[in-house]
Coordinates of C-alpha atoms in Angstrom, one line a residue:
Chain A
M1 CA 181.9 179.2 -30.3
L2 CA 179.2 177.6 -32.2
T3 CA 178.7 174.0 -32.2
A4 CA 177.9 171.6 -34.9
E5 CA 174.3 171.6 -34.1
D6 CA 174.3 175.7 -34.2
L7 CA 175.9 175.4 -37.6
A8 CA 173.5 173.0 -38.9
I9 CA 170.6 175.1 -37.9
V10 CA 172.1 178.2 -39.5
A11 CA 173.0 176.5 -42.6
L12 CA 169.5 175.1 -43.0
S13 CA 168.0 178.6 -42.3
L14 CA 170.1 179.9 -45.1
K15 CA 169.3 177.1 -47.4
I16 CA 165.8 177.5 -47.0
A17 CA 165.8 181.5 -47.4
L18 CA 168.0 181.2 -50.3
A19 CA 165.7 178.6 -51.9
A20 CA 162.7 180.6 -51.2
T21 CA 164.2 183.8 -52.6
L22 CA 165.6 182.3 -55.8
V23 CA 162.5 180.2 -56.7
S24 CA 160.1 182.8 -56.1
A25 CA 162.0 185.8 -57.9
P26 CA 161.1 184.8 -61.3
L27 CA 157.3 184.7 -60.5
A28 CA 157.8 187.9 -58.4
I29 CA 159.3 189.8 -61.5
A30 CA 156.4 188.5 -63.8
I31 CA 153.8 189.6 -61.4
S32 CA 155.3 192.9 -60.9
L33 CA 155.8 193.7 -64.4
L34 CA 151.9 192.6 -64.9
L35 CA 150.7 194.9 -62.1
A36 CA 153.0 197.9 -63.2
K37 CA 152.2 197.6 -66.8
R38 CA 148.9 196.2 -67.4
R39 CA 145.2 197.0 -66.6
F40 CA 143.0 193.8 -66.8
W41 CA 140.0 192.3 -65.4
G42 CA 141.0 190.7 -62.0
Y43 CA 143.8 193.1 -61.4
S44 CA 142.4 193.9 -57.8
I45 CA 141.9 190.4 -57.0
L46 CA 145.6 189.7 -58.1
N47 CA 147.0 192.5 -56.4
A48 CA 144.9 191.4 -53.2
A49 CA 145.9 187.9 -53.4
V50 CA 149.8 188.8 -53.5
H51 CA 149.3 191.0 -50.5
L52 CA 147.3 188.7 -48.5
P53 CA 150.2 187.1 -46.5
L54 CA 151.2 190.5 -45.5
V55 CA 147.8 191.2 -43.7
L56 CA 147.0 187.7 -42.8
P57 CA 148.1 186.4 -39.3
P58 CA 151.1 184.2 -40.3
V59 CA 149.5 181.1 -38.5
V60 CA 146.5 181.5 -40.8
T61 CA 148.7 181.5 -43.8
G62 CA 150.5 178.4 -42.3
L63 CA 147.2 176.7 -41.9
L64 CA 146.0 177.6 -45.5
L65 CA 149.3 176.3 -46.9
L66 CA 148.7 173.0 -44.8
R67 CA 145.2 172.7 -46.2
T68 CA 146.3 173.3 -49.8
F69 CA 149.8 171.7 -50.1
G70 CA 149.7 169.3 -47.1
H71 CA 149.3 165.4 -47.5
R72 CA 145.6 165.7 -47.7
G73 CA 145.5 169.2 -49.3
V74 CA 143.9 169.9 -53.0
I75 CA 147.4 170.6 -54.6
G76 CA 149.5 168.6 -51.8
A77 CA 147.7 165.4 -52.6
W78 CA 148.0 165.6 -56.2
L79 CA 151.6 166.5 -56.0
E80 CA 152.6 163.6 -54.0
S81 CA 150.7 160.9 -56.0
T82 CA 151.9 162.4 -59.3
L83 CA 155.2 163.8 -59.0
G84 CA 156.2 162.3 -55.5
V85 CA 156.7 165.9 -54.1
V86 CA 156.0 166.4 -50.6
F87 CA 155.9 169.9 -48.7
A88 CA 154.5 169.4 -45.4
F89 CA 156.9 168.9 -42.6
R90 CA 159.9 169.1 -45.0
W91 CA 162.6 171.6 -45.5
T92 CA 160.9 172.2 -49.1
G93 CA 157.7 173.2 -47.0
A94 CA 159.6 175.5 -44.9
A95 CA 160.8 177.1 -48.0
L96 CA 157.6 177.4 -49.5
A97 CA 156.2 179.2 -46.2
A98 CA 159.0 181.5 -46.3
A99 CA 158.6 182.1 -50.0
V100 CA 154.8 182.8 -49.6
M101 CA 155.4 185.1 -46.5
G102 CA 158.3 187.1 -48.3
F103 CA 156.4 187.4 -51.8
P104 CA 154.5 190.5 -51.1
L105 CA 157.6 192.4 -49.8
M106 CA 159.5 191.2 -53.1
V107 CA 156.8 192.3 -55.2
R108 CA 156.2 195.7 -53.6
A109 CA 159.8 196.6 -54.1
M110 CA 160.1 195.3 -57.6
R111 CA 156.9 196.7 -58.8
L112 CA 158.1 200.3 -57.7
A113 CA 161.3 199.8 -59.3
I114 CA 159.5 198.9 -62.8
E115 CA 157.2 201.9 -62.2
N116 CA 160.1 204.2 -61.7
V117 CA 161.8 203.1 -65.2
D118 CA 160.8 206.2 -67.4
P119 CA 158.2 205.0 -70.1
K120 CA 159.9 207.6 -72.4
L121 CA 162.8 205.3 -72.5
E122 CA 160.6 202.2 -73.3
D123 CA 158.9 204.4 -76.0
A124 CA 162.5 205.4 -77.5
A125 CA 163.2 201.5 -77.7
A126 CA 159.8 200.9 -79.6
S127 CA 161.0 203.5 -82.2
L128 CA 164.1 201.8 -82.7
G129 CA 162.3 198.3 -83.3
A130 CA 162.1 196.6 -80.2
S131 CA 159.1 194.6 -79.3
R132 CA 157.5 194.7 -76.2
A133 CA 159.1 191.7 -74.7
W134 CA 162.6 192.8 -75.9
R135 CA 162.0 196.3 -74.3
I136 CA 161.4 194.7 -71.0
V137 CA 164.4 192.5 -71.2
T138 CA 166.9 195.3 -72.5
V139 CA 165.4 198.6 -71.0
T140 CA 163.0 197.8 -68.2
L141 CA 164.6 195.1 -66.2
P142 CA 168.2 196.5 -66.4
L143 CA 167.1 199.8 -65.1
A144 CA 165.1 198.4 -62.6
A145 CA 167.8 195.9 -61.4
P146 CA 168.6 197.8 -58.2
G147 CA 165.2 197.5 -57.1
L148 CA 164.7 193.9 -58.2
V149 CA 167.7 193.0 -56.3
A150 CA 166.6 194.9 -53.3
G151 CA 163.1 193.2 -53.4
M152 CA 165.1 189.8 -53.2
I153 CA 167.2 191.0 -50.4
V154 CA 164.1 191.9 -48.4
A155 CA 162.4 188.7 -49.0
F156 CA 165.6 186.7 -47.9
A157 CA 165.7 188.6 -44.7
K158 CA 162.0 188.1 -44.3
S159 CA 162.5 184.5 -45.1
L160 CA 165.2 184.0 -42.7
G161 CA 163.0 185.3 -39.8
E162 CA 159.6 183.8 -40.7
F163 CA 158.3 182.0 -37.8
G164 CA 154.4 181.6 -37.9
A165 CA 153.7 180.1 -41.1
T166 CA 156.8 177.9 -41.0
I167 CA 156.0 176.3 -37.5
T168 CA 152.4 175.7 -38.6
F169 CA 153.1 174.3 -42.0
A170 CA 156.6 172.8 -41.6
S171 CA 156.9 172.3 -37.8
S172 CA 160.1 172.7 -36.3
I173 CA 161.9 169.3 -36.8
P174 CA 165.5 169.3 -35.9
G175 CA 167.7 168.7 -38.9
E176 CA 164.7 168.9 -41.4
T177 CA 162.7 172.2 -40.8
Q178 CA 164.2 173.6 -37.7
T179 CA 165.3 177.2 -38.7
I180 CA 167.0 179.8 -36.4
S181 CA 163.7 181.4 -35.5
T182 CA 162.0 178.0 -34.7
A183 CA 165.1 176.7 -32.9
V184 CA 165.2 179.9 -30.7
Y185 CA 161.5 179.5 -30.0
A186 CA 162.2 175.7 -28.9
L187 CA 165.2 176.8 -26.7
L188 CA 163.3 179.2 -24.8
N189 CA 161.1 176.3 -23.5
D190 CA 164.2 174.5 -22.6
P191 CA 165.7 175.5 -19.0
A192 CA 169.3 174.5 -20.4
G193 CA 168.9 176.1 -24.0
D194 CA 169.5 179.8 -22.9
A195 CA 173.3 179.6 -24.1
Q196 CA 172.4 178.2 -27.4
A197 CA 169.6 180.4 -28.0
M198 CA 171.8 183.5 -27.4
R199 CA 174.4 182.1 -29.8
L200 CA 171.6 181.8 -32.4
V201 CA 170.5 185.2 -31.7
W202 CA 174.0 186.6 -32.3
V203 CA 174.2 184.7 -35.6
S204 CA 171.0 186.3 -36.9
V205 CA 172.1 189.8 -35.9
I206 CA 175.2 189.1 -37.9
I207 CA 173.5 187.7 -40.9
S208 CA 171.1 190.8 -40.9
F209 CA 173.8 193.3 -40.8
G210 CA 175.4 191.4 -43.7
A211 CA 172.3 191.5 -45.8
I212 CA 171.8 195.1 -45.0
A213 CA 175.4 195.9 -46.1
A214 CA 175.0 193.9 -49.0
S215 CA 172.0 195.6 -50.3
E216 CA 173.5 199.1 -49.7
A217 CA 176.5 198.0 -51.7
L218 CA 174.6 196.7 -54.6
A219 CA 172.3 199.7 -54.6
R220 CA 175.4 202.1 -54.5
R221 CA 176.8 200.3 -57.5
A222 CA 173.7 200.2 -59.4
R223 CA 173.2 203.8 -58.8
R224 CA 176.9 204.4 -60.4
E225 CA 176.1 202.3 -63.2
T226 CA 173.0 204.0 -64.2
R227 CA 173.9 207.6 -63.5
Chain B
M1 CA 160.1 207.7 -100.7
S2 CA 156.8 209.5 -99.9
L3 CA 154.9 209.8 -96.6
H4 CA 151.1 210.4 -96.6
V5 CA 149.4 211.8 -93.4
Q6 CA 145.8 212.4 -92.8
I7 CA 144.8 212.7 -89.2
T8 CA 141.8 213.9 -87.3
H9 CA 141.9 213.6 -83.6
P10 CA 140.5 215.6 -80.5
L11 CA 143.5 217.3 -78.4
G12 CA 142.0 218.8 -75.3
R13 CA 140.0 222.0 -76.4
I14 CA 141.3 222.0 -80.0
T15 CA 140.9 219.1 -82.7
L16 CA 143.9 218.2 -84.8
D17 CA 143.0 218.0 -88.5
V18 CA 146.0 217.7 -90.8
T19 CA 146.3 216.3 -94.4
F20 CA 149.6 216.6 -96.2
D21 CA 152.2 214.5 -98.2
A22 CA 156.0 214.9 -97.4
T23 CA 158.6 213.4 -100.1
S24 CA 162.3 212.9 -99.9
G25 CA 163.9 216.0 -98.2
L26 CA 162.9 218.3 -95.2
T27 CA 159.5 219.0 -94.4
A28 CA 159.3 221.7 -91.5
L29 CA 156.5 221.5 -89.3
L30 CA 155.9 224.9 -87.5
G31 CA 153.7 226.3 -85.2
P32 CA 153.3 227.9 -81.7
S33 CA 153.3 225.3 -78.7
G34 CA 150.3 223.6 -78.2
A35 CA 149.3 223.5 -81.9
G36 CA 149.6 219.6 -82.0
K37 CA 152.9 219.2 -83.7
T38 CA 154.1 216.6 -81.4
S39 CA 150.9 214.6 -81.8
V40 CA 151.2 214.4 -85.4
L41 CA 154.8 212.9 -84.9
N42 CA 153.6 210.6 -82.0
A43 CA 150.6 209.5 -84.7
I44 CA 153.0 208.7 -87.3
A45 CA 155.4 206.9 -85.1
G46 CA 152.7 204.8 -83.4
F47 CA 152.6 206.5 -79.9
L48 CA 149.2 208.1 -80.4
Q49 CA 146.2 206.2 -81.5
P50 CA 144.1 208.7 -83.6
A51 CA 140.5 208.8 -83.7
R52 CA 140.6 208.9 -87.5
A53 CA 143.6 208.6 -89.7
R54 CA 145.3 207.2 -92.6
I55 CA 149.2 207.3 -92.7
S56 CA 151.2 205.4 -95.3
V57 CA 154.9 205.5 -96.4
D58 CA 155.3 204.5 -100.0
G59 CA 151.8 202.7 -100.0
D60 CA 152.6 200.7 -97.2
V61 CA 149.8 201.4 -94.6
L62 CA 150.7 202.4 -90.9
V63 CA 147.4 203.3 -89.9
D64 CA 143.9 203.1 -91.5
T65 CA 141.4 203.6 -88.9
A66 CA 138.7 203.1 -91.4
R67 CA 140.0 199.5 -92.0
G68 CA 141.1 199.1 -88.4
I69 CA 144.7 198.9 -89.2
S70 CA 147.4 200.2 -86.7
V71 CA 150.8 198.7 -87.0
P72 CA 152.7 198.6 -83.7
A73 CA 155.2 201.3 -83.2
H74 CA 158.1 199.0 -83.4
Q75 CA 157.0 197.5 -86.6
R76 CA 156.9 200.9 -88.3
R77 CA 160.5 201.7 -89.0
V78 CA 160.2 205.3 -88.2
G79 CA 163.3 207.0 -86.7
Y80 CA 162.2 209.3 -84.0
M81 CA 164.5 212.0 -82.4
F82 CA 162.4 213.1 -79.3
Q83 CA 162.7 216.5 -77.7
E84 CA 164.8 215.0 -74.9
P85 CA 167.6 212.5 -76.3
R86 CA 166.2 209.8 -74.3
L87 CA 169.5 207.8 -74.4
F88 CA 169.5 204.6 -72.5
P89 CA 171.6 205.4 -69.2
H90 CA 172.6 201.8 -68.6
L91 CA 174.5 201.8 -71.9
N92 CA 177.5 203.6 -73.2
V93 CA 177.4 205.7 -76.4
R94 CA 178.4 202.9 -78.7
H95 CA 175.9 200.5 -77.2
N96 CA 173.2 203.2 -77.6
L97 CA 174.0 203.3 -81.2
Q98 CA 173.9 199.7 -81.8
Y99 CA 170.6 199.3 -80.0
G100 CA 168.3 199.3 -83.1
R101 CA 170.7 197.8 -85.4
R102 CA 169.4 194.2 -84.8
F103 CA 166.1 195.2 -86.1
A104 CA 167.2 197.2 -89.2
T105 CA 166.2 195.3 -92.3
N106 CA 168.0 197.3 -95.1
L107 CA 170.2 199.7 -93.6
R108 CA 171.4 202.3 -95.7
V109 CA 174.5 203.5 -93.7
S110 CA 177.1 201.6 -91.8
E111 CA 177.8 202.3 -88.3
A112 CA 181.1 203.6 -89.3
D113 CA 179.4 205.9 -91.9
V114 CA 177.1 207.2 -88.9
I115 CA 179.8 207.7 -86.5
E116 CA 181.7 209.7 -89.1
L117 CA 178.7 211.7 -90.2
M118 CA 177.6 212.6 -86.5
G119 CA 181.5 213.0 -85.4
L120 CA 180.8 210.6 -82.5
A121 CA 184.2 208.7 -82.8
P122 CA 185.7 210.3 -79.6
L123 CA 182.5 209.6 -77.7
L124 CA 182.0 205.7 -78.2
T125 CA 183.1 204.5 -75.0
R126 CA 181.7 207.4 -73.1
H127 CA 178.8 207.1 -70.5
T128 CA 175.8 209.0 -71.5
S129 CA 176.0 211.1 -68.2
Q130 CA 179.4 212.3 -69.5
L131 CA 177.9 214.0 -72.7
S132 CA 176.9 217.7 -73.2
G133 CA 173.4 218.4 -74.4
G134 CA 174.6 218.7 -78.2
E135 CA 176.5 215.5 -77.9
K136 CA 173.6 213.5 -76.5
Q137 CA 171.3 214.7 -79.5
R138 CA 173.8 213.6 -81.9
V139 CA 174.1 210.2 -80.3
A140 CA 170.3 210.1 -80.4
L141 CA 170.1 210.9 -83.9
G142 CA 172.9 208.3 -84.9
R143 CA 171.1 205.8 -83.0
A144 CA 167.9 206.5 -84.9
L145 CA 169.6 206.3 -88.1
L146 CA 171.2 202.9 -87.4
S147 CA 167.8 201.4 -86.7
G148 CA 167.2 201.5 -90.5
P149 CA 164.2 204.1 -90.7
R150 CA 162.3 204.7 -93.6
L151 CA 161.8 208.4 -92.5
L152 CA 162.9 210.6 -89.6
L153 CA 160.8 212.5 -87.3
L154 CA 162.9 215.2 -85.5
D155 CA 161.0 217.0 -82.6
E156 CA 162.6 220.2 -81.9
P157 CA 165.9 218.7 -81.9
L158 CA 167.5 222.0 -80.7
A159 CA 165.1 222.8 -78.0
S160 CA 167.0 221.3 -75.1
V161 CA 170.3 222.9 -76.5
D162 CA 171.5 226.4 -75.6
T163 CA 172.0 228.8 -78.4
A164 CA 175.7 228.6 -78.6
R165 CA 175.5 224.9 -79.1
K166 CA 172.9 225.0 -81.8
G167 CA 175.7 225.7 -84.4
E168 CA 177.3 222.5 -83.2
I169 CA 174.2 220.4 -84.4
L170 CA 172.9 222.3 -87.5
P171 CA 175.8 221.1 -89.6
Y172 CA 175.3 217.5 -88.8
L173 CA 171.5 217.9 -89.8
D174 CA 172.8 219.5 -93.2
R175 CA 175.2 216.6 -93.8
L176 CA 172.4 214.2 -93.1
R177 CA 170.1 215.7 -95.4
A178 CA 172.8 215.8 -98.3
E179 CA 173.9 212.3 -97.9
L180 CA 170.9 210.3 -96.7
R181 CA 168.0 211.8 -98.4
L182 CA 165.5 210.2 -95.9
P183 CA 162.0 211.9 -95.9
T184 CA 162.4 214.2 -92.7
I185 CA 159.8 215.9 -90.5
Y186 CA 161.4 218.7 -88.7
V187 CA 158.9 220.2 -85.9
T188 CA 160.0 223.5 -84.4
H189 CA 158.3 226.7 -83.0
N190 CA 161.3 228.6 -84.1
M191 CA 161.5 229.3 -87.9
D192 CA 165.0 230.8 -88.3
E193 CA 166.7 227.7 -87.6
I194 CA 165.0 225.6 -90.1
L195 CA 163.3 228.0 -92.8
A196 CA 166.3 228.2 -95.2
R197 CA 166.8 224.3 -95.0
A198 CA 163.2 223.3 -95.5
D199 CA 162.0 221.8 -99.1
Q200 CA 158.5 222.3 -97.7
T201 CA 157.0 224.3 -94.7
I202 CA 153.8 223.3 -92.9
R203 CA 152.2 225.8 -90.5
L204 CA 150.1 224.4 -87.9
V205 CA 147.8 226.5 -85.8
D206 CA 145.4 225.1 -83.1
G207 CA 145.5 221.7 -84.8
A208 CA 144.9 223.0 -88.3
I209 CA 147.1 223.7 -91.3
H210 CA 147.5 227.5 -92.3
S211 CA 148.7 227.9 -95.7

């Protein structure tokens, strides 16, 4: 059975992954729309920047986050002095690291879903009087919804398993930033930690199955609704 | 109501070059496929930006390339029935019909009238996937009418419907013509279905009007 400590680690992991997914989703939708619908100066730069965390070693992404959002980072110092918001070595920092790492996966799925919406339907909406923004809200996004949700689930799963950037930027502080991944790593270095590590491993397997089942169920429902 | 159209636009190896006026009633735009018929409709509706054009409805300019005017498609109030019905698959029949209503400024027909005119009452709660080809076209036409258009563009509305079903739609077009008197441009390559109904006929061959 899970101990109180195990449960705390699992709860914190879920909180971090959920926060990372929900906070980054609106930005991911906006950027996916931009990449799918528009061609503009700096398109390739934005596209590359979005995909960067997918290609960079996670430790490097973590280090860049530390330099940017850390106590002495360009944005981090400003946020701390003006708004009192601190990311480094806090659970919010772990969420930021998870969000950054999951972002390219979320955008890829969302962008594909938006590109798959038949532009002829958007033209039909325009001929009926709908402005560009209204067409996006009432036609494009509802029809892309299964892909948007799929993107969020993939990002959530990625956030849950994130290790490199999280441990570099937020460390593995029990009760504050220690997630399932970083806890398992810490337990591996502890001769008495084997049993707890295995318990956490089983929990992550179960959560992963749950997430995949949920995404399949959502996709099936969406297919039924749009058919 | 009157529509003035003057378009010059390169289309692949041909050049679209048409000038015509259409008044209340049915204008049949005939011609073989590839003659540029759909491009004329797309230029009127705002989905094609012509190289040179002047298009106006009752003196209200939609496009005037000489003055750099091109009203966005959603502000033109042109009812367009595309070759395929293009119904919104995530909405049922009633919600498809109501889609353009919020934008209609001076609606000349009520929703009830359109439902009656197009015979849609039994279909309202249906999902679009549960409709036949002819039913889909009737919903598409009803949806266009409820967006408060100043004119109607019908692009081969019978092309995707088999011969047996054509008889199911033509009477609705006749009722529409008799009761709403909207200037209507009807594009087809099949003359029989429309010649008897047209107030004016324009033949388009390789982008140019043949009288």
